[in-house]
Amino acid sequence: MRSLRSILVTGGAGFIGSTLVRQLLNRPDVEKITVLDALTNTGNSNNLKGPDQDPRFTFIEGDIRDQKRVSQSLIEHQCTAIMNLAAESHVDQSIEKPHDFIDTNVGGMMSILSAARPLNIPVLQCSTGKVYGSVNFPRRLDESARLRPSSPYSASKAGADLLIHAAHVTYGQDVVIARCTNIYGPRQHRDKLIPTLIFHALRDQPLPIYGSGQQIRDWIHVEDCAQGLIAALERGRPNRVYHLGSKTEHTNIGIARHILKHLHKPESLISHIEDRPGHDSRHALDPTLALNELRWRARIPFRSGFDHVVRELAAHLRPTEPA
Ligand code: NAD
């Protein structure tokens, strides 16, 4: 078992990172959590309100591409592990600005690996099932599947995963990768699919759906995801990849309909827009290895978890009343 005594969470001010930080602080064996985050467009220090009151918590505004900064943070806080959640994470933006994604997701990974190596600090990488590209029904991919990323985002994540593998083979670094499916939950950035649909529905505006909306995604709650990341760091075997998924498949248009029903809005608000180039039609991960080796499985049922999250996000995204 790896120690959770003092963890550096890079990207901890983002959607998944801020939930991970909360869960780590709930653990009695955690003595110190240090968040290093550049607070880009998706990062927000408000996401860490609450955890920032814990005496075990420290926030550093900094960039994972700055290897010196990462090294200093590891040394100063006597870290026992790094969990990397820092990334450029929006697929649409990766099509507009692919260089930024390579810089952060690949260059940042290189810097983290280089900083961790001389200190013998294990690295847990939060990766994505998107690295495999589209998967035909009814197949589900295990961790040995070929990487065939379709977007600059998923290619940059695949590039980072390959660097991690090479760091283990070449230098013997202790590394683990968790490839997550689609995640829903509180504090997700407004520009992502679910918050966007809720935002528009609350204003009776058209809900933009790419193409037919028949793209299939597997969804897990962010709390389940964070549990899986912790399990992968604690119990994951060196240089192993683990799939964090739940086999809960929904089409994007199904998600939109669910939101509209929950918010008592008409389905006529759904508006089909031109499909995204390189849009994967289906993602499907087989999470059996995570169950067998990490004893992890997604526990929050989609039905209740999703309704709760729609309510929570809607409370923040409602139009403010004119004064
Ligand atoms: P997010 O965009 O909400 O958070 C990313 C965080 O990283 C932000 O706080 C941002 O400020 C920070 N960041 C970006 N560039 C940085 C840099 N150069 N240096 C330091 N900090 C930087 O993303 P998220 O949805 O929380 O995703 C976290 C990780 O999980 C990412 O690696 C993403 O690829 C992966 N992932 C996400 C999902 C999902 O559905 N959200 C699914 C699978 C995998």
Coordinates of C-alpha atoms in Angstrom, one line a residue, residues 115-274:
A115 CA 10.3 16.3 -10.6
A116 CA 9.1 13.1 -8.9
R117 CA 11.9 10.8 -10.1
P118 CA 14.9 12.0 -8.0
L119 CA 12.6 12.1 -5.0
N120 CA 11.2 8.5 -5.6
I121 CA 7.7 9.9 -5.3
P122 CA 4.9 7.8 -6.9
V123 CA 2.7 9.5 -9.5
L124 CA -1.0 8.8 -10.0
Q125 CA -2.3 10.1 -13.3
C126 CA -6.0 10.8 -13.9
S127 CA -6.5 9.9 -17.6
T128 CA -9.5 9.3 -19.8
G129 CA -11.2 6.5 -21.6
K130 CA -11.3 8.8 -24.6
V131 CA -7.7 7.7 -25.4
Y132 CA -9.3 4.6 -27.1
G133 CA -11.5 6.6 -29.5
S134 CA -14.9 5.2 -30.5
V135 CA -15.9 1.7 -29.5
N136 CA -18.5 -0.3 -31.4
F137 CA -21.5 -1.7 -29.5
P138 CA -21.6 -4.1 -27.6
R139 CA -17.8 -4.3 -27.0
R140 CA -16.3 -2.9 -23.8
L141 CA -12.6 -2.3 -23.7
D142 CA -10.2 -3.6 -21.2
E143 CA -6.9 -2.0 -20.4
S144 CA -5.0 -3.8 -23.1
A145 CA -7.0 -2.1 -25.9
R146 CA -5.1 -0.1 -28.6
L147 CA -4.9 3.7 -28.1
R148 CA -6.7 5.4 -31.0
P149 CA -7.5 9.0 -29.8
S150 CA -9.8 11.0 -32.0
S151 CA -9.3 14.6 -30.8
P152 CA -6.2 16.7 -29.8
Y153 CA -7.5 16.5 -26.2
S154 CA -7.5 12.7 -26.2
A155 CA -4.3 12.5 -28.1
S156 CA -2.6 14.7 -25.5
K157 CA -3.9 12.4 -22.7
A158 CA -2.7 9.4 -24.6
G159 CA 0.7 11.1 -25.1
A160 CA 0.9 11.6 -21.3
D161 CA 0.0 8.0 -20.6
L162 CA 2.8 6.8 -23.0
L163 CA 5.3 9.0 -21.2
I164 CA 4.3 7.5 -17.9
H165 CA 4.7 4.0 -19.2
A166 CA 8.2 5.0 -20.6
A167 CA 9.2 6.5 -17.2
H168 CA 8.5 3.2 -15.5
V169 CA 10.2 1.0 -18.1
T170 CA 13.3 3.3 -18.5
Y171 CA 13.8 4.7 -15.0
G172 CA 11.7 2.3 -12.9
Q173 CA 9.4 5.1 -11.7
D174 CA 6.4 4.1 -9.6
V175 CA 3.4 5.2 -11.6
V176 CA -0.3 4.3 -11.9
I177 CA -2.9 5.4 -14.4
A178 CA -6.6 5.6 -13.8
R179 CA -8.6 6.0 -17.0
C180 CA -12.0 7.5 -16.2
T181 CA -15.2 7.5 -18.1
N182 CA -17.4 10.6 -18.2
I183 CA -17.9 12.2 -14.8
Y184 CA -20.9 14.2 -13.5
G185 CA -21.1 16.1 -10.2
P186 CA -21.1 19.4 -8.5
R187 CA -18.6 22.2 -9.3
Q188 CA -18.2 21.1 -12.9
H189 CA -17.3 24.1 -15.2
R190 CA -20.2 25.9 -16.9
D191 CA -18.9 25.1 -20.4
K192 CA -19.1 21.3 -20.0
L193 CA -22.0 19.3 -21.4
I194 CA -24.3 18.9 -18.3
P195 CA -23.9 22.4 -16.8
T196 CA -24.4 23.9 -20.3
L197 CA -27.6 22.0 -20.9
I198 CA -28.9 23.0 -17.4
F199 CA -27.9 26.7 -18.0
H200 CA -29.8 26.9 -21.2
A201 CA -32.9 25.0 -19.9
L202 CA -33.2 27.3 -17.0
R203 CA -33.4 30.3 -19.4
D204 CA -35.7 28.5 -21.8
Q205 CA -33.0 28.8 -24.4
P206 CA -32.2 26.0 -27.1
L207 CA -30.1 23.2 -25.7
P208 CA -27.2 22.7 -28.2
I209 CA -26.8 19.0 -29.0
Y210 CA -24.1 17.9 -31.4
G211 CA -25.4 16.0 -34.5
S212 CA -28.1 13.4 -33.8
G213 CA -27.2 13.3 -30.1
Q214 CA -27.0 9.5 -30.3
Q215 CA -23.4 9.5 -29.0
I216 CA -23.1 7.1 -26.1
R217 CA -21.2 7.7 -22.9
D218 CA -20.8 5.8 -19.6
W219 CA -21.3 8.1 -16.6
I220 CA -20.0 7.9 -13.0
H221 CA -20.5 10.3 -10.1
V222 CA -17.5 12.4 -9.2
E223 CA -17.5 11.0 -5.7
D224 CA -17.1 7.5 -7.1
C225 CA -14.3 8.8 -9.4
A226 CA -12.4 10.3 -6.5
Q227 CA -12.7 7.0 -4.5
G228 CA -11.3 5.2 -7.5
L229 CA -8.4 7.6 -7.8
I230 CA -7.5 7.1 -4.2
A231 CA -7.8 3.3 -4.5
A232 CA -5.6 3.3 -7.5
L233 CA -2.9 5.3 -5.7
E234 CA -3.1 3.2 -2.5
R235 CA -3.5 -0.3 -4.0
G236 CA -2.7 0.0 -7.8
R237 CA 0.2 -2.1 -9.0
P238 CA 3.2 -0.1 -10.5
N239 CA 2.7 0.8 -14.2
R240 CA -0.8 -0.6 -14.2
V241 CA -3.8 1.1 -16.0
Y242 CA -7.2 0.8 -14.3
H243 CA -10.6 1.7 -15.8
L244 CA -13.0 3.6 -13.7
G245 CA -16.4 3.1 -15.3
S246 CA -19.8 1.8 -14.4
K247 CA -21.3 0.3 -17.5
T248 CA -24.1 3.0 -17.2
E249 CA -24.6 4.0 -20.8
H250 CA -26.7 7.0 -21.9
T251 CA -27.0 8.9 -25.2
N252 CA -26.2 12.6 -25.0
I253 CA -29.8 13.3 -26.2
G254 CA -31.0 11.0 -23.4
I255 CA -29.1 13.1 -20.9
A256 CA -30.7 16.3 -22.3
R257 CA -34.2 14.8 -22.1
H258 CA -33.6 13.8 -18.5
I259 CA -32.5 17.3 -17.6
L260 CA -35.5 18.9 -19.3
K261 CA -37.9 16.5 -17.5
H262 CA -36.3 17.2 -14.2
L263 CA -36.5 20.9 -14.7
H264 CA -40.1 20.7 -16.1
K265 CA -39.1 22.1 -19.5
P266 CA -40.3 21.0 -22.9
E267 CA -38.2 18.7 -25.2
S268 CA -38.8 21.2 -28.0
L269 CA -35.9 23.1 -26.5
I270 CA -33.5 20.5 -27.9
S271 CA -31.6 22.0 -30.8
H272 CA -29.4 19.9 -33.0
I273 CA -26.2 21.7 -34.2
E274 CA -23.5 20.6 -36.6

